[in-house]
Tab-separated table of C-alpha atoms (C1' of nucleotides) in Angstrom:
chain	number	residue	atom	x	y	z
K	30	UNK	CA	191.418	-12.897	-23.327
K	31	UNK	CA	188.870	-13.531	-26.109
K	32	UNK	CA	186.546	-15.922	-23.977
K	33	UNK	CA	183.961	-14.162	-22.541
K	34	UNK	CA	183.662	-16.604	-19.723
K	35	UNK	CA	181.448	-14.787	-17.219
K	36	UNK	CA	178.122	-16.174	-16.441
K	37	UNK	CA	176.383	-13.061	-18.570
K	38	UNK	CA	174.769	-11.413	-16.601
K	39	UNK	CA	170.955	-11.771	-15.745
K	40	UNK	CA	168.689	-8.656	-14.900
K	41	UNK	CA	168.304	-8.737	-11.076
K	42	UNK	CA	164.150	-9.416	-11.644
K	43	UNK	CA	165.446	-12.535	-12.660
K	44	UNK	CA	166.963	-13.508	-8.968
K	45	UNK	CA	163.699	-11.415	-7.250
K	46	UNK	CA	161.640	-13.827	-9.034
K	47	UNK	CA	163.702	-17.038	-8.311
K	48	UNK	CA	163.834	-15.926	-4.502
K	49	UNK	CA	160.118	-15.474	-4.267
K	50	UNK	CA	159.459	-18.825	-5.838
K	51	UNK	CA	162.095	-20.495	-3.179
K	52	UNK	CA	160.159	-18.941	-0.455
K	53	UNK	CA	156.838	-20.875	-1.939
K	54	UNK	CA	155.079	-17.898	-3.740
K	55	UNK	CA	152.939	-19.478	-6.734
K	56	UNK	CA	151.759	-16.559	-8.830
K	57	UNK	CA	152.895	-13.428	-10.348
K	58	UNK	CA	150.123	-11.762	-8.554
K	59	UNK	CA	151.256	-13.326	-5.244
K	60	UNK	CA	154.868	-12.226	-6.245
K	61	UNK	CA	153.497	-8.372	-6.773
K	62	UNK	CA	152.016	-8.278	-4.077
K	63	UNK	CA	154.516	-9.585	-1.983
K	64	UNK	CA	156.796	-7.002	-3.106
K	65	UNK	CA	155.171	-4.027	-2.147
K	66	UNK	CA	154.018	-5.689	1.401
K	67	UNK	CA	156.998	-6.801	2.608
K	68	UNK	CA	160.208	-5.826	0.473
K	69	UNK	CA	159.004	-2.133	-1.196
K	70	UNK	CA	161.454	-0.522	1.747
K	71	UNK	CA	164.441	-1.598	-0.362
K	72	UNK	CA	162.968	-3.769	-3.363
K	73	UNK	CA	160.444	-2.619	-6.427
K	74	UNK	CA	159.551	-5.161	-8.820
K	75	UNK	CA	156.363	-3.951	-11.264
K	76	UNK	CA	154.436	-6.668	-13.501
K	77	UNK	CA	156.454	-5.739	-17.017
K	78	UNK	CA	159.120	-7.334	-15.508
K	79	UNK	CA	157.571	-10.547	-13.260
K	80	UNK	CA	155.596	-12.261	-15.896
K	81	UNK	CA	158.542	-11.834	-18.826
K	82	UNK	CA	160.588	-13.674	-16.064
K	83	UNK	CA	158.727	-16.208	-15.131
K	84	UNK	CA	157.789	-17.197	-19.085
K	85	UNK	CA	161.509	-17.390	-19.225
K	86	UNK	CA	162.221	-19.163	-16.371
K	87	UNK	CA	160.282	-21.605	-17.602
K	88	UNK	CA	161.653	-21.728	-20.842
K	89	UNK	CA	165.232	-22.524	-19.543
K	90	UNK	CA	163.620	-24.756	-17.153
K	91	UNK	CA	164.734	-23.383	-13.778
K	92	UNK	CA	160.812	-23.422	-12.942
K	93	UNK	CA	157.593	-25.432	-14.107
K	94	UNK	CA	153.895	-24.180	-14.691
K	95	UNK	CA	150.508	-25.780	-13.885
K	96	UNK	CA	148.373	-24.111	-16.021
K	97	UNK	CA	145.381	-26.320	-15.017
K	98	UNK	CA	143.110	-25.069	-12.190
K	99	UNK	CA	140.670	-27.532	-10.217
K	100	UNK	CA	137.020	-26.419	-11.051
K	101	UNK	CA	135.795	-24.210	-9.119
K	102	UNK	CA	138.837	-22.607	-8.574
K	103	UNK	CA	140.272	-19.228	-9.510
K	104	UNK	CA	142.113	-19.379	-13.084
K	105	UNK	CA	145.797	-18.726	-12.374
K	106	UNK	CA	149.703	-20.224	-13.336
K	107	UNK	CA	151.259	-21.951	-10.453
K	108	UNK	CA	155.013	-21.801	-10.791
K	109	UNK	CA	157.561	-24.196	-8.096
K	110	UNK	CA	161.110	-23.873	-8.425
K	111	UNK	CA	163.019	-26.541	-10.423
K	112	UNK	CA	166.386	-27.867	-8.733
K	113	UNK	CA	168.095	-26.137	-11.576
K	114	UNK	CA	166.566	-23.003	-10.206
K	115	UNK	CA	167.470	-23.902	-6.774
K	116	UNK	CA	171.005	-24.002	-7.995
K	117	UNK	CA	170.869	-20.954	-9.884
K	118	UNK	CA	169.691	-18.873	-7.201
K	119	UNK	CA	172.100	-19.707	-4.607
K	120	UNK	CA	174.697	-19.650	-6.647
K	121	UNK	CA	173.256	-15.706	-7.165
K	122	UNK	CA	173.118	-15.339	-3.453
K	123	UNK	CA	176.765	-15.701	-3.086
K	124	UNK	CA	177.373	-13.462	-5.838
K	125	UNK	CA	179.176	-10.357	-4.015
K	126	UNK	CA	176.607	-7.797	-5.067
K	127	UNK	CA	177.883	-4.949	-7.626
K	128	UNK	CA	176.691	-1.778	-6.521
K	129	UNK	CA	175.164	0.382	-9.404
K	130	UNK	CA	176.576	3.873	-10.074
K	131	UNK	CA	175.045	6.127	-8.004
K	132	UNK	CA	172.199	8.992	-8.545
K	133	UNK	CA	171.456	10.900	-5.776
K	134	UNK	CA	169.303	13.617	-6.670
K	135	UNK	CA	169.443	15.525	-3.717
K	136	UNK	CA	173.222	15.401	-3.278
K	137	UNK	CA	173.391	16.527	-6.890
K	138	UNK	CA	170.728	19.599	-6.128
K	139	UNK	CA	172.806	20.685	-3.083
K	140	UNK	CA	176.786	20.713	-4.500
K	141	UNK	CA	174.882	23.536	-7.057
K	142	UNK	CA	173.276	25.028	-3.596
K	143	UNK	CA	175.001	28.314	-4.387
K	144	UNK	CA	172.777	29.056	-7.357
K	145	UNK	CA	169.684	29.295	-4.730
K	146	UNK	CA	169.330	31.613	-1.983
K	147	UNK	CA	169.713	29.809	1.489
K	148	UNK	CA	166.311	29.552	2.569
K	149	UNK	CA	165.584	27.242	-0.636
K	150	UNK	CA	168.608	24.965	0.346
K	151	UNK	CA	167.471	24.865	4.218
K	152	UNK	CA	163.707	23.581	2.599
K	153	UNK	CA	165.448	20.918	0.365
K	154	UNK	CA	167.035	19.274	3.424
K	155	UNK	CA	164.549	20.187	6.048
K	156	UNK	CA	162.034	18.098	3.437
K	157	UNK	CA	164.274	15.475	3.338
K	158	UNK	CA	164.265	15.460	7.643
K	159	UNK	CA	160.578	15.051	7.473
K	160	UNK	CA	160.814	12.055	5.021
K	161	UNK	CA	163.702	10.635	6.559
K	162	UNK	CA	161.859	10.987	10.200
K	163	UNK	CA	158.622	9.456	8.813
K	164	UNK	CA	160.116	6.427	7.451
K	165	UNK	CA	162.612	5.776	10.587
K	166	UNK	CA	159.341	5.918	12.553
K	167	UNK	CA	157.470	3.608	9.839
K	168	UNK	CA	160.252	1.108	10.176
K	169	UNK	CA	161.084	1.269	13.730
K	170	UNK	CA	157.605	-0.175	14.133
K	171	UNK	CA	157.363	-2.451	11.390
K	172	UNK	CA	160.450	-3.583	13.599
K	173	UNK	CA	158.489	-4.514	16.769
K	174	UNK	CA	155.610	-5.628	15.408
K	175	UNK	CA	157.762	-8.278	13.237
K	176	UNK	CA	159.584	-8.926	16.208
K	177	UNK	CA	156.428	-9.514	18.969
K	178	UNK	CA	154.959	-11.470	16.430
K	179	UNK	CA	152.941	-14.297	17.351
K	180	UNK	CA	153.382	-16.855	14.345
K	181	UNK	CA	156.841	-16.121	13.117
K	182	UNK	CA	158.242	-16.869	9.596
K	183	UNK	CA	161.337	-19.220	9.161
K	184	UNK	CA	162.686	-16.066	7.125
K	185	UNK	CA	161.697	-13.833	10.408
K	186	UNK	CA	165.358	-13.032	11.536
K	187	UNK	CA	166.633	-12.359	8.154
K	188	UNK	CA	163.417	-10.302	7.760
K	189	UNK	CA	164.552	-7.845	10.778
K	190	UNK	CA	167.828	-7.621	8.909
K	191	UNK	CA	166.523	-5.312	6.286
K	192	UNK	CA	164.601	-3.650	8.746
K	193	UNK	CA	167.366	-2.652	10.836
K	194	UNK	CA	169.778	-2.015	7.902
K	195	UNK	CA	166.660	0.629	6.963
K	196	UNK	CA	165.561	1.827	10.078
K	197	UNK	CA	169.643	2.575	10.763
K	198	UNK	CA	170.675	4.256	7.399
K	199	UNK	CA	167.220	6.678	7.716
K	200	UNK	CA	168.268	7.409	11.467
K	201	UNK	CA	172.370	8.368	10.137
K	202	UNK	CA	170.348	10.859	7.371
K	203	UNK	CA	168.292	12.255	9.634
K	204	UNK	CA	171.300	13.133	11.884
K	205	UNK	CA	173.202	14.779	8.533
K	206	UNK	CA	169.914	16.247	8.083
K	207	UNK	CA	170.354	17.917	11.231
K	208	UNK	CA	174.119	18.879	11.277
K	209	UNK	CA	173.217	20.609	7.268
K	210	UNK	CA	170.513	22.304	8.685
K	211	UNK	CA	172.709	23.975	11.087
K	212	UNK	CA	175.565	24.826	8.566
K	213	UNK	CA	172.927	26.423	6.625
K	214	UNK	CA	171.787	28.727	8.922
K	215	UNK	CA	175.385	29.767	10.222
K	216	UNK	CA	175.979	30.540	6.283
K	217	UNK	CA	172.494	32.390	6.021
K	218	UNK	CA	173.147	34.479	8.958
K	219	UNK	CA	176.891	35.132	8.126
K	220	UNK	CA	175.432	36.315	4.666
K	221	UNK	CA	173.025	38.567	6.197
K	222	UNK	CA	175.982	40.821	7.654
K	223	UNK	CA	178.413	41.000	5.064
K	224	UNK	CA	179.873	44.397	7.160
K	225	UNK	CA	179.266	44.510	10.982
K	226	UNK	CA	182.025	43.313	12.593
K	227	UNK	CA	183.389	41.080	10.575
K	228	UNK	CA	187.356	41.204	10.205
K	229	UNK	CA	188.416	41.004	6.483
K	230	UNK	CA	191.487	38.941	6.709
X	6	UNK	CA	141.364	16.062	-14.760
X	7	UNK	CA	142.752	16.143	-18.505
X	8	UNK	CA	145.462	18.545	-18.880
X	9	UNK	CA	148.743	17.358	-18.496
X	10	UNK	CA	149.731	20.661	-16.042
X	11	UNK	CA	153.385	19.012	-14.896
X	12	UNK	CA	155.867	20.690	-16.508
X	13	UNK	CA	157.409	17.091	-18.494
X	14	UNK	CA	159.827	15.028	-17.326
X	15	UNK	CA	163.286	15.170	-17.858
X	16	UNK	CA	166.260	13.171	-17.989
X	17	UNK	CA	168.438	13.817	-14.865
X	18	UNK	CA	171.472	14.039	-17.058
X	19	UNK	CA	169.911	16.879	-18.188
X	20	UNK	CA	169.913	18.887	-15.247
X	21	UNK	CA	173.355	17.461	-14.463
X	22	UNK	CA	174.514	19.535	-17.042
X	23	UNK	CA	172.809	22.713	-16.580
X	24	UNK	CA	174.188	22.659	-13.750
X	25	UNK	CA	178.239	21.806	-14.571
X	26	UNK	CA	177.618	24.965	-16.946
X	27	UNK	CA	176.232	26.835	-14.411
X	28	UNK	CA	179.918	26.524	-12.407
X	29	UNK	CA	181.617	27.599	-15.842
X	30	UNK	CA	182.483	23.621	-17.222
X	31	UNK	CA	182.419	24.375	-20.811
X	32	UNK	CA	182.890	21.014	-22.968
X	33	UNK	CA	181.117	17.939	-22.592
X	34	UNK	CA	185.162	15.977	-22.116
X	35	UNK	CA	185.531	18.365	-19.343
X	36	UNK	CA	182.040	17.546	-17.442
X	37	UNK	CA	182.837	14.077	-17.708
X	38	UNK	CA	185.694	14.861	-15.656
X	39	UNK	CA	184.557	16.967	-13.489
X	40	UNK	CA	181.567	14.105	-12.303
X	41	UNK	CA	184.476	11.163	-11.912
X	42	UNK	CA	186.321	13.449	-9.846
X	43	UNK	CA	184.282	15.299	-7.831
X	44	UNK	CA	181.007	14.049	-8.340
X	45	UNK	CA	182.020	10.593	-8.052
X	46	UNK	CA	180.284	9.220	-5.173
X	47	UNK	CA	177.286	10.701	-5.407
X	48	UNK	CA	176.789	10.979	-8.872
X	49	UNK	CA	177.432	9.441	-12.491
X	50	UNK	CA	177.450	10.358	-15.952
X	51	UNK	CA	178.152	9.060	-19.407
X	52	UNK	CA	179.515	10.449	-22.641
X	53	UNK	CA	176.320	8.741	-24.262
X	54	UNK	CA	174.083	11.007	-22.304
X	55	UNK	CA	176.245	14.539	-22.210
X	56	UNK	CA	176.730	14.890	-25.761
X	57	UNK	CA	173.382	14.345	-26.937
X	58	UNK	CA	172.112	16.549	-24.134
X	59	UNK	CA	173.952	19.574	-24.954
X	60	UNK	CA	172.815	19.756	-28.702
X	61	UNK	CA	169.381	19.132	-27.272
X	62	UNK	CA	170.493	22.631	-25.148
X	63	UNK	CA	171.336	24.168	-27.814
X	64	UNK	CA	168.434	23.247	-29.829
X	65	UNK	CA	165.854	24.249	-27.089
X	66	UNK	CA	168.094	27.812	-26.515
X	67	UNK	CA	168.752	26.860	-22.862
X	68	UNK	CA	172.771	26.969	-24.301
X	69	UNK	CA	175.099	28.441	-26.415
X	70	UNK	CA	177.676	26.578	-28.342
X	71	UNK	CA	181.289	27.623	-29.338
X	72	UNK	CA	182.882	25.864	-32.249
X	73	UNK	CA	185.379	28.508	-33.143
X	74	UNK	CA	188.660	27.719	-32.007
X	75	UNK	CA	191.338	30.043	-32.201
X	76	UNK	CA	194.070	29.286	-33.886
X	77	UNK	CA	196.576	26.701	-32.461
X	78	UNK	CA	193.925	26.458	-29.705
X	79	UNK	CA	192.624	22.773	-29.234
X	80	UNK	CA	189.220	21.663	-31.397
X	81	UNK	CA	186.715	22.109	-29.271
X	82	UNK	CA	183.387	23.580	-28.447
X	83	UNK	CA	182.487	25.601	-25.661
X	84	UNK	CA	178.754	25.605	-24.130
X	85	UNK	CA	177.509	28.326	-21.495
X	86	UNK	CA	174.187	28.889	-20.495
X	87	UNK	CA	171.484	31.800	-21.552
X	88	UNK	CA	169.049	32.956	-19.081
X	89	UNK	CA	166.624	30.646	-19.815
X	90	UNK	CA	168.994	27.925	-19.389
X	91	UNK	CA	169.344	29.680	-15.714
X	92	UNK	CA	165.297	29.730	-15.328
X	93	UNK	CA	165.033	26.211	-15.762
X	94	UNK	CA	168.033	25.263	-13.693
X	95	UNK	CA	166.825	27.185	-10.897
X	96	UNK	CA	163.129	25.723	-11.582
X	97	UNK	CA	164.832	22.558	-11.270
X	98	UNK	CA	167.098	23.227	-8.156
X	99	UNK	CA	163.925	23.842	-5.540
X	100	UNK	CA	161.640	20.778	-6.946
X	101	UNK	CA	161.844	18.378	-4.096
X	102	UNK	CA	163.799	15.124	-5.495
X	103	UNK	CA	161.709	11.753	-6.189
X	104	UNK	CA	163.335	9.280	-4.717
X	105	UNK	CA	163.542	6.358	-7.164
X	106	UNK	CA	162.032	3.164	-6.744
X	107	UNK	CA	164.253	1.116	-4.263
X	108	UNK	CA	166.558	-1.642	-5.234
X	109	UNK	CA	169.059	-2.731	-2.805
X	110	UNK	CA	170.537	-6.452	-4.009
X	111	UNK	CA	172.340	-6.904	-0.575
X	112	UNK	CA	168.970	-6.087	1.570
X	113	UNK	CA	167.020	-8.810	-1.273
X	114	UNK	CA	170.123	-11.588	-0.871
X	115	UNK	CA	169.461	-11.490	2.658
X	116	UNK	CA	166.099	-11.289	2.470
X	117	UNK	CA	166.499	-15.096	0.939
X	118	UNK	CA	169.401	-15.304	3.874
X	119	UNK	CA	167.766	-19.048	5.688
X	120	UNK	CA	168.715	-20.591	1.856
X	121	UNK	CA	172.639	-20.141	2.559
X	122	UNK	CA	174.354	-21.161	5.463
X	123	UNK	CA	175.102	-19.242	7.831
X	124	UNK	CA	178.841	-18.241	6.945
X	125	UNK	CA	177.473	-17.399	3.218
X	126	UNK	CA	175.714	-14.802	4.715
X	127	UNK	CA	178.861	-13.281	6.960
X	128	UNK	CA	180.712	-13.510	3.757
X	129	UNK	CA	178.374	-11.114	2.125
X	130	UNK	CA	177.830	-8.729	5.243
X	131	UNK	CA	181.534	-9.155	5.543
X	132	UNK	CA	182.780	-8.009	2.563
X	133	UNK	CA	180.293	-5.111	2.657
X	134	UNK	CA	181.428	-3.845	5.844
X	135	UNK	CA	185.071	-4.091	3.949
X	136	UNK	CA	184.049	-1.644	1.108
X	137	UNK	CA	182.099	0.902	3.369
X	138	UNK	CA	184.815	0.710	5.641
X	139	UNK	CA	187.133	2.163	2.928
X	140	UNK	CA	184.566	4.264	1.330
X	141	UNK	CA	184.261	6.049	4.464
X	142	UNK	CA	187.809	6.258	5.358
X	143	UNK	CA	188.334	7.807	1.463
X	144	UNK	CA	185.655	10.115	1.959
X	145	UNK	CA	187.007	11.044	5.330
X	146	UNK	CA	190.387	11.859	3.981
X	147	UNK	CA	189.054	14.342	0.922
X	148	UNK	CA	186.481	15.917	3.356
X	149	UNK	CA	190.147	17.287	5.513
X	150	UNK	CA	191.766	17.598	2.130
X	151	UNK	CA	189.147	19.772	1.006
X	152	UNK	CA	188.612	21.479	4.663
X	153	UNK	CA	192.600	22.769	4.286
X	154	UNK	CA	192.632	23.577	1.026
X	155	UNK	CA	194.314	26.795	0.242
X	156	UNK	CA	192.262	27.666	-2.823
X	157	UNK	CA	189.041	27.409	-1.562
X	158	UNK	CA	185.972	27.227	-4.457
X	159	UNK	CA	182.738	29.351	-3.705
X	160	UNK	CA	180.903	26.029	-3.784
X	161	UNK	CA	182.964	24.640	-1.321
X	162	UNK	CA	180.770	24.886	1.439
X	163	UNK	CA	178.356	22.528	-0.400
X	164	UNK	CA	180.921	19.677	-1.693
X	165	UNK	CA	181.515	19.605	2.228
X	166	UNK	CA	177.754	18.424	2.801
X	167	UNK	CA	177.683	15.953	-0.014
X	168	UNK	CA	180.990	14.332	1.630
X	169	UNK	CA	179.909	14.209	5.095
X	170	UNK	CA	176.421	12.982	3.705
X	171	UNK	CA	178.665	10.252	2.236
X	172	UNK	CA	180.771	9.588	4.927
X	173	UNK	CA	178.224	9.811	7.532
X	174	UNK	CA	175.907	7.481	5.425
X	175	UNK	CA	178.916	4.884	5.274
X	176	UNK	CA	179.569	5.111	8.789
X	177	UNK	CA	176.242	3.852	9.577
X	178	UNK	CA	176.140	1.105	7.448
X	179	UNK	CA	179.890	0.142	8.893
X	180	UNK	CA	177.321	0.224	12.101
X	181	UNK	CA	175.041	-2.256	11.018
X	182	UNK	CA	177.051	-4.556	9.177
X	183	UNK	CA	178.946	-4.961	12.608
X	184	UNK	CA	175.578	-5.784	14.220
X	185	UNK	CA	174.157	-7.692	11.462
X	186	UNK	CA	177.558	-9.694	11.403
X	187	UNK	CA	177.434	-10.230	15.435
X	188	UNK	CA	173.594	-11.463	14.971
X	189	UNK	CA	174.164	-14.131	12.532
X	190	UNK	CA	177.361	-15.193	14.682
X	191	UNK	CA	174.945	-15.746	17.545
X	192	UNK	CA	172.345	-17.637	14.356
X	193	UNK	CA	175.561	-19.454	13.592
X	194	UNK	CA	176.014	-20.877	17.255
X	195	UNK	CA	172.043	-21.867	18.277
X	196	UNK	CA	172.219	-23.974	15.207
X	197	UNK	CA	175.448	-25.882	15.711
X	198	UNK	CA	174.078	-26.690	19.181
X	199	UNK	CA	170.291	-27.829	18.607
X	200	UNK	CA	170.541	-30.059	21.440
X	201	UNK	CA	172.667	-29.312	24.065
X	202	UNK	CA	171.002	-27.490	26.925
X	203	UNK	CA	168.378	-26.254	24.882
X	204	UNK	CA	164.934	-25.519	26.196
X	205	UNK	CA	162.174	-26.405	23.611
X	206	UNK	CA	159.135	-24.146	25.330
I	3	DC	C1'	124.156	-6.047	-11.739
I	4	DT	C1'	128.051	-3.813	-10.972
I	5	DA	C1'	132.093	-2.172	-8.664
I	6	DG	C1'	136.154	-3.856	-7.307
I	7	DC	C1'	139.560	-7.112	-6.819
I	8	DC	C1'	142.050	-11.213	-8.762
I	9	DA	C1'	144.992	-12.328	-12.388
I	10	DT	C1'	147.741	-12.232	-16.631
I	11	DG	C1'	149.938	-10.209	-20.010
I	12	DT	C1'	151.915	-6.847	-23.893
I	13	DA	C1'	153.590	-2.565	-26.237
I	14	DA	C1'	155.573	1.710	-25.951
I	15	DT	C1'	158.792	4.256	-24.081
I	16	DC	C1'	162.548	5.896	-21.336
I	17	DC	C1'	166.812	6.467	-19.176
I	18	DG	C1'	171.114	5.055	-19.233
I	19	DT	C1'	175.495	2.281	-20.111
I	20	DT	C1'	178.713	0.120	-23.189
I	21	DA	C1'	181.124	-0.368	-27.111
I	22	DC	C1'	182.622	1.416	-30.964
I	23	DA	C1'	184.558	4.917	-34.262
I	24	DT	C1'	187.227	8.838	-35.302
I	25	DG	C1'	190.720	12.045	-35.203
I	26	DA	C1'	193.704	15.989	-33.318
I	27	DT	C1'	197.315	17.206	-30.230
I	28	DT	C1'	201.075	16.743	-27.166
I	29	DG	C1'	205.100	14.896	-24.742
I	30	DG	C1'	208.782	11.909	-24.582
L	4	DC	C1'	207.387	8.662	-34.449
L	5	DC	C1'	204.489	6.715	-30.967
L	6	DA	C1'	201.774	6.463	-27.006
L	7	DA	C1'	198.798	8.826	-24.235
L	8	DT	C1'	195.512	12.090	-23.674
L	9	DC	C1'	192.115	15.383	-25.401
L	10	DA	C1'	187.804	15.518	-27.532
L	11	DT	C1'	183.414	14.380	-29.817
L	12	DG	C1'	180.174	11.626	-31.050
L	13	DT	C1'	176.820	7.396	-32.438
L	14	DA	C1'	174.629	2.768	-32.416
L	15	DA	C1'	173.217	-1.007	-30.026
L	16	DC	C1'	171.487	-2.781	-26.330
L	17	DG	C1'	169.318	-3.463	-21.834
L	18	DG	C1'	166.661	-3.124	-17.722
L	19	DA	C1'	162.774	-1.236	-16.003
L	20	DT	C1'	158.454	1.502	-15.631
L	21	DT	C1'	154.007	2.866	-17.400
L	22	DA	C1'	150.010	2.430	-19.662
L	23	DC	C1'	147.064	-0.279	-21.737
L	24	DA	C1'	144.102	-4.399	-22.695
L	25	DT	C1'	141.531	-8.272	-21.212
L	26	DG	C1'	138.567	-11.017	-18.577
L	27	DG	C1'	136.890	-13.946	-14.626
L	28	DC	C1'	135.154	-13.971	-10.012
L	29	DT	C1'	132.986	-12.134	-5.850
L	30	DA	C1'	130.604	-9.327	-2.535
L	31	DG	C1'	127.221	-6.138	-1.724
DNA sequence: CTAGCCATGTAATCCGTTACATGATTGG
DNA sequence: CCAATCATGTAACGGATTACATGGCTAG
């Protein structure tokens, strides 16, 4: 009852940062980078958060530092993964991941649709198609080039994962997209003859 | 170049509430409600950020406050919106939604998928393709619920939408898990038999 | 020489949740 | 009378972004 005996919970920069340094990156920079490359279609990670992190990591010794570049070379922290940090990470991984409470914007705009006339409610959604559309498309080829690549990565496979996962999830909104779009007119055109031949009950 | 022309960002919360007065909700306890239980998988909200948001209404004469109770009437005070509160609702309403920087922890486990074995990873697609199983199912069964109701709301039309973008949204990841799941199956098998009949190129 | 990238970091701020505190009212 | 629910609020904390500050190195 009173002991709290959770593993308190760590911000989720924390396992980013641990998972970058398992897959060899050395730098903040790298990790940054890295980031918006290859995860920014379902991870965001800015620099506020990275270099706090890997100070700490250090700290609690789940990682080490080598301050000390070779002349000539570009000044920079090198950070490697500790076996401690090994540990901790994968014992992360396993973690059955909590989803957070959800905030969809657009969702929210359209259950208070009624307070706009149609035609604003057909251009939320038909935005949202565009968007949706584009980054399908984006993905979709990110997809095959990943896939026809010459020089794969170990991580390749698990790589086309998220891809997919994307790629599908944009597809299923462009199709509600679609069916909304249709509702909406069917209610805009209903509204726009109130009398005509409409039965009242 | 130097003037700050965008109109200054506001909490969501904010415009959560404008618009749970704008469908006659008239205490903060009663919003709170009203997101759990028909908001609730789309949206979320805390006492922490609806109190403090309707005094800042108030203050900023977007809303109107209530503390008179009447007699033998519950303590209580009752918000509703002025015009302007309206204005910037509407304002609101038509902006296209930002969609906030991505963070998806199951897409960034995988991501680090080759560090587990294999079955880790079917444990975590597993158990995902669990929850949206029943999410979609639940959503399902309100969407009828709501379809058949005898009382049927004005904004009806609209909490439809949101709960077939849910559902729909649900149904697709039920999609890929089931592919995702059958892929590292087939992962699972190539590396229990490196040898075998194996062709190495 | 200088524009731009490499590279690291901090401070301010923000949005939001959680936990806590209080008390009135109602139903059993 | 007691438990549950109605109802309002605040304080602390936390995760994360943004903006800022600094400086070395490199290519043109």
């Amino acid at each position: 009852m009173s002991s709290n005996n959770a593993p308190k919970k760590q911000p989720r920069s924390r396992y980013a940062v641990l998972g970058m340094l398992s897959m060899g990156l050395e730098t903040g920079y790298e990790m940054k980078k890295h980031v918006e490359q290859n995860l920014g279609h379902f991870w965001s990670e800015s620099y506020g958060q990275i270099y706090p992190v890997l100070r700490q990591l250090v700290e609690e010794e789940l990682a080490t530092c080598e301050s000390e570049n070779r002349p000539g070379e570009r000044q920079r922290k090198r950070y490697s993964l500790t076996s401690v940090g090994w540990a901790e990470l994968r014992a992360w991984l396993i973690r059955p991941p909590e989803p957070p409470p959800p905030r969809l914007e657009l969702l929210l705009k359209l259950s208070f649709g009624r307070r706009l006339p149609i035609e604003a409610c057909e251009k939320l959604v038909g935005d949202h198609r565009e968007a949706c559309g584009r980054d399908a498309a984006q993905l979709s080829s990110i997809e095959s080039a990943l896939r026809n690549a010459a020089n794969r990565h170990p991580d390749q496979p698990f790589w086309l994962i998220t891809l997919r996962y994307g790629r599908t999830l944009r597809e299923a909104e462009c199709a509600w997209c679609d069916e909304t779009l249709e509702q909406l007119r069917n209610m805009r055109e209903e509204d726009e003859q109130p009398s005509g031949s409409a039965v009242r009950e």
